Amino acid sequence: MKRLYRYRFIALAVVAAGLIAATVILMLSNEESGLAGRLGPTPGPDSQGHIEARRAYLTRIASEDPEQEAAALVSLSALTSARDATSVLGDAAPTAVFVQFPGHQAEALPVETTIESTVGDRADELTAQIQAEIDAITDEAEKEKRRDALASLGPGCACVFAIALEDTTLGDLAEIQELPEVRLVDVPDPVVDSLEGWELTPILPRGTPAPSTSASPSPQAP
């Protein structure tokens, strides 16, 4: 299975009416050979039209060759826990998970082991960060706000909204697409078996606010 060596994360606020896509991840290979392609809706008023077209595309190509190896970007219907997100994937291999922790901007995390451990590790980092803030704050009202944020943060929180997959087939992806927990399984055209080097734009669940424009440093995968 191909693994991604380095990740660059960019969160974008999308203001076009009706477009719910918000977070972009640029996944770079270790050779940094440049952008391999883009997957996800572009800014515009018709995100639902994009979803319907892409769902129809996967249904068609899966019926033609269900055993073809493929990679995909899965956008979930709602923010969900890491455990529940994992349950929809079957044998597909997650390479990145998109999360939005309570009170934090959406971000993408490389998956080296499991989604649950990846989300848990990040939740632990944020917990330590918030606890340090609480210890440093003298204002009691502000301390209480931080404690509230801490109480809602944990590895079991409903914070996962999308997953990048590989090591699966078109047939399996078509089955995943029919699950009620899944809003869209976006497959490149033409089909590829890895999203290494692709710019990905998952779709946030309805009602989830888009994050503010920012860019995060590029973490190094082990």
Coordinates of C-alpha atoms in Angstrom, one line a residue:
M1 CA 0.0 0.0 0.0
K2 CA 1.3 3.4 -0.9
R3 CA 1.8 5.8 2.0
L4 CA 2.0 9.5 1.9
Y5 CA 5.3 11.0 3.2
R6 CA 4.4 14.6 3.8
Y7 CA 1.2 16.6 4.1
R8 CA 0.5 20.2 3.5
F9 CA -2.8 21.4 5.0
I10 CA -4.8 24.4 3.8
A11 CA -8.2 25.3 5.2
L12 CA -10.3 27.6 3.0
A13 CA -13.5 29.5 3.7
V14 CA -15.9 29.1 0.8
V15 CA -18.5 31.9 0.6
A16 CA -20.4 31.0 -2.6
A17 CA -24.0 30.4 -1.8
G18 CA -25.0 26.8 -1.4
L19 CA -21.5 25.4 -1.5
I20 CA -20.7 23.3 1.5
A21 CA -17.2 22.3 0.6
A22 CA -14.7 23.9 2.9
T23 CA -11.4 22.1 3.7
V24 CA -8.7 21.5 1.2
I25 CA -5.8 19.1 1.8
L26 CA -2.8 19.0 -0.6
M27 CA -1.1 15.6 -0.3
L28 CA 2.5 15.6 -1.5
S29 CA 4.7 12.7 -2.4
N30 CA 8.2 12.4 -1.0
E31 CA 9.5 13.6 -4.4
E32 CA 7.3 16.6 -4.2
S33 CA 6.6 16.1 -7.9
G34 CA 3.7 18.6 -8.0
L35 CA 0.0 18.4 -8.1
A36 CA -1.4 15.2 -9.5
G37 CA -5.0 16.3 -9.7
R38 CA -7.9 17.8 -7.9
L39 CA -10.9 16.1 -6.3
G40 CA -14.0 17.9 -5.0
P41 CA -16.4 20.7 -6.0
T42 CA -15.2 24.1 -7.1
P43 CA -16.7 27.3 -5.7
G44 CA -20.2 27.8 -7.1
P45 CA -23.9 27.7 -6.2
D46 CA -24.6 24.0 -6.9
S47 CA -22.9 21.6 -4.5
Q48 CA -25.9 19.2 -4.6
G49 CA -25.6 19.0 -8.4
H50 CA -21.9 18.1 -8.0
I51 CA -22.9 15.4 -5.5
E52 CA -25.5 13.9 -7.7
A53 CA -23.2 13.9 -10.7
R54 CA -20.3 12.2 -8.9
R55 CA -22.6 9.6 -7.3
A56 CA -23.9 8.7 -10.7
Y57 CA -20.4 8.5 -12.1
L58 CA -19.3 6.0 -9.4
T59 CA -22.4 3.9 -9.9
R60 CA -21.7 3.7 -13.7
I61 CA -18.0 2.8 -13.5
A62 CA -18.6 0.3 -10.7
S63 CA -21.1 -1.5 -12.7
E64 CA -18.7 -1.7 -15.6
D65 CA -15.7 -3.0 -13.7
P66 CA -16.4 -3.6 -9.9
E67 CA -13.0 -5.2 -9.3
Q68 CA -10.9 -2.2 -10.5
E69 CA -8.7 -0.9 -7.8
A70 CA -9.5 2.7 -6.8
A71 CA -8.9 5.5 -4.4
A72 CA -11.6 7.9 -3.2
L73 CA -12.5 10.8 -1.0
V74 CA -15.5 9.9 1.3
S75 CA -17.5 12.8 2.7
L76 CA -19.8 11.7 5.6
S77 CA -23.4 12.8 6.1
A78 CA -22.7 14.1 9.6
L79 CA -19.8 14.7 12.0
T80 CA -19.2 11.3 13.6
S81 CA -16.9 9.5 16.0
A82 CA -13.7 7.9 14.8
R83 CA -15.1 4.4 15.7
D84 CA -18.3 5.0 13.7
A85 CA -16.4 6.5 10.8
T86 CA -14.2 3.4 10.7
S87 CA -17.2 1.1 10.6
V88 CA -18.3 2.3 7.2
L89 CA -15.1 1.6 5.4
G90 CA -15.0 -2.2 5.2
D91 CA -11.5 -3.3 4.2
A92 CA -10.5 0.0 2.5
A93 CA -7.4 1.6 3.8
P94 CA -7.7 5.1 5.2
T95 CA -4.7 7.4 4.4
A96 CA -6.0 10.7 5.9
V97 CA -9.0 11.7 8.1
F98 CA -10.6 15.1 8.1
V99 CA -11.7 16.3 11.5
Q100 CA -13.3 19.3 13.2
F101 CA -12.9 19.2 17.0
P102 CA -15.3 21.3 19.1
G103 CA -14.0 24.9 19.1
H104 CA -11.3 24.2 16.6
Q105 CA -10.9 24.7 12.9
A106 CA -11.2 21.8 10.5
E107 CA -8.0 19.9 9.8
A108 CA -6.7 16.8 8.0
L109 CA -4.6 14.2 9.8
P110 CA -2.4 11.5 8.1
V111 CA -3.5 8.0 9.2
E112 CA -0.4 5.8 9.9
T113 CA -2.2 3.1 12.0
T114 CA -6.0 3.5 12.5
I115 CA -8.5 6.4 12.4
E116 CA -9.3 5.9 16.1
S117 CA -5.6 6.2 17.2
T118 CA -5.0 9.1 14.9
V119 CA -8.0 11.1 16.2
G120 CA -7.2 10.0 19.8
D121 CA -3.6 11.3 19.5
R122 CA -4.7 14.6 18.1
A123 CA -7.4 14.9 20.9
D124 CA -4.7 14.3 23.5
E125 CA -2.5 17.1 22.0
L126 CA -5.4 19.5 22.1
T127 CA -6.3 18.5 25.6
A128 CA -2.8 19.2 26.8
Q129 CA -2.9 22.5 25.0
I130 CA -6.2 23.6 26.6
Q131 CA -5.1 22.4 30.0
A132 CA -1.9 24.6 29.7
E133 CA -4.1 27.5 28.8
I134 CA -6.3 26.9 31.8
D135 CA -3.3 26.8 34.1
A136 CA -2.0 30.1 32.8
I137 CA -5.3 32.0 32.9
T138 CA -6.2 34.0 36.0
D139 CA -9.6 35.2 35.0
E140 CA -12.2 32.7 36.4
A141 CA -14.8 33.3 33.6
E142 CA -12.2 32.6 31.0
K143 CA -11.0 29.5 32.9
E144 CA -14.6 28.2 32.8
K145 CA -14.9 28.6 29.1
R146 CA -11.7 26.6 28.6
R147 CA -13.0 23.9 31.0
D148 CA -16.2 23.7 28.9
A149 CA -14.1 23.2 25.8
L150 CA -12.0 20.6 27.5
A151 CA -15.1 18.6 28.6
S152 CA -16.3 18.4 25.0
L153 CA -13.0 17.3 23.6
G154 CA -12.0 13.6 23.5
P155 CA -11.2 10.7 21.2
G156 CA -14.8 9.7 21.1
C157 CA -16.2 13.1 20.1
A158 CA -18.3 13.5 16.9
C159 CA -15.6 15.2 14.9
V160 CA -14.8 13.2 11.8
F161 CA -16.4 14.4 8.5
A162 CA -14.3 12.9 5.7
I163 CA -11.8 10.2 4.9
A164 CA -9.3 9.6 2.1
L165 CA -9.2 5.9 1.0
E166 CA -7.1 3.6 -1.1
D167 CA -6.5 -0.2 -1.4
T168 CA -10.2 -0.8 -2.3
T169 CA -12.3 -1.4 -5.4
L170 CA -15.0 0.4 -7.3
G171 CA -17.5 -2.2 -6.3
D172 CA -16.7 -1.7 -2.6
L173 CA -16.8 2.1 -3.0
A174 CA -20.2 1.8 -4.6
E175 CA -21.4 -0.2 -1.6
I176 CA -20.0 2.4 0.8
Q177 CA -21.7 5.2 -1.2
E178 CA -25.1 3.6 -0.5
L179 CA -24.7 3.7 3.3
P180 CA -26.8 6.4 5.1
E181 CA -23.7 7.6 6.9
V182 CA -22.1 8.6 3.6
R183 CA -22.9 11.7 1.6
L184 CA -20.5 11.2 -1.3
V185 CA -17.8 8.9 -2.4
D186 CA -15.8 11.0 -4.8
V187 CA -13.6 9.0 -7.3
P188 CA -11.2 10.6 -9.8
D189 CA -11.9 10.5 -13.5
P190 CA -10.0 8.6 -14.7
V191 CA -9.8 6.3 -11.8
V192 CA -6.5 6.1 -9.8
D193 CA -5.4 3.7 -7.0
S194 CA -3.8 6.4 -4.9
L195 CA -4.5 10.0 -4.0
E196 CA -0.9 10.8 -3.3
G197 CA -0.2 14.2 -4.8
W198 CA -3.9 15.1 -5.1
E199 CA -5.6 18.2 -3.8
L200 CA -8.8 17.1 -2.0
T201 CA -11.9 19.1 -1.1
P202 CA -14.3 17.1 1.1
I203 CA -17.8 18.3 1.8
L204 CA -18.6 19.4 5.3
P205 CA -21.9 18.1 6.7
R206 CA -24.9 20.4 6.4
G207 CA -25.0 23.0 9.2
T208 CA -21.3 22.8 9.9
P209 CA -19.6 26.2 9.6
A210 CA -16.7 26.5 7.1
P211 CA -13.4 27.2 8.8
S212 CA -11.5 30.5 8.4
T213 CA -8.8 30.8 5.8
S214 CA -5.5 29.7 7.1
A215 CA -2.5 27.5 6.4
S216 CA -0.9 25.1 8.8
P217 CA 2.7 23.9 8.8
S218 CA 3.5 20.6 7.1
P219 CA 4.0 17.8 9.6
Q220 CA 6.5 15.1 8.8
A221 CA 5.2 11.6 8.7
P222 CA 7.2 9.1 10.7

